Amino acid sequence: MEKKGNIYTKEAVARILGISERRVGQLAKDGIIEEHSPGHFKLLPAVHGYIRYLHEQIETKSKKTELDAEKEKLARIKRKSAEIDLEIKRNELHRAADVEFIMGNMLAAFKAKLETLPHKALPPLLNTPADMDRREHILETLTALVGEALGELVEYDPKAYEKGGK
């Protein structure tokens, strides 16, 4: 290594920093390390400048990595949102408010059927046909009326969920 006191040549600084002479020239041109005179550098300021430069590069890369992670997170959220929108359009997924509305209507209709069941059942039960067993007639009548009421709970129409079931 050629040196003049604490001043080193571009070649010596390149070997010390583990980079090419051309890179040393670029760093000097960019103001990262300071030339003492053309092709010569004070070692300590050159090393400090290069270390500072490397720290800045690491921080910049770290910030880019964080930004990339945020971009990826946003992309995943957008993709998930698009998938949900597609499932809603295909009637494979329903909004909670829509389900609440439709189920509320279904249960109200079921309740109404159950409340009217005794009134609907009374006339046929009082008039058992002569050729029929009374127990069998009661069982058939009640089974038919209960089946009708339960029918309110099994009718699923995906179109009912479009635009809030309205």
PDB file of C-alpha atoms in Angstrom, residues 15 58 68 92 120 144 151 166:
ATOM      1  CA  ARG A  15      -8.229  -2.809  -1.219  1.00  0.00           C
ATOM      2  CA  ILE A  58     -29.412  -0.704   4.571  1.00  0.00           C
ATOM      3  CA  ASP A  68     -43.216  -3.789  -0.274  1.00  0.00           C
ATOM      4  CA  GLU A  92     -72.571 -18.078  -2.684  1.00  0.00           C
ATOM      5  CA  LYS A 120    -107.161 -24.288  10.888  1.00  0.00           C
ATOM      6  CA  ALA A 144    -100.447 -31.852   6.937  1.00  0.00           C
ATOM      7  CA  GLY A 151     -92.500 -25.546   4.610  1.00  0.00           C
ATOM      8  CA  LYS A 166     -86.347  -6.433  -1.410  1.00  0.00           C
TER       9      LYS A 166
END
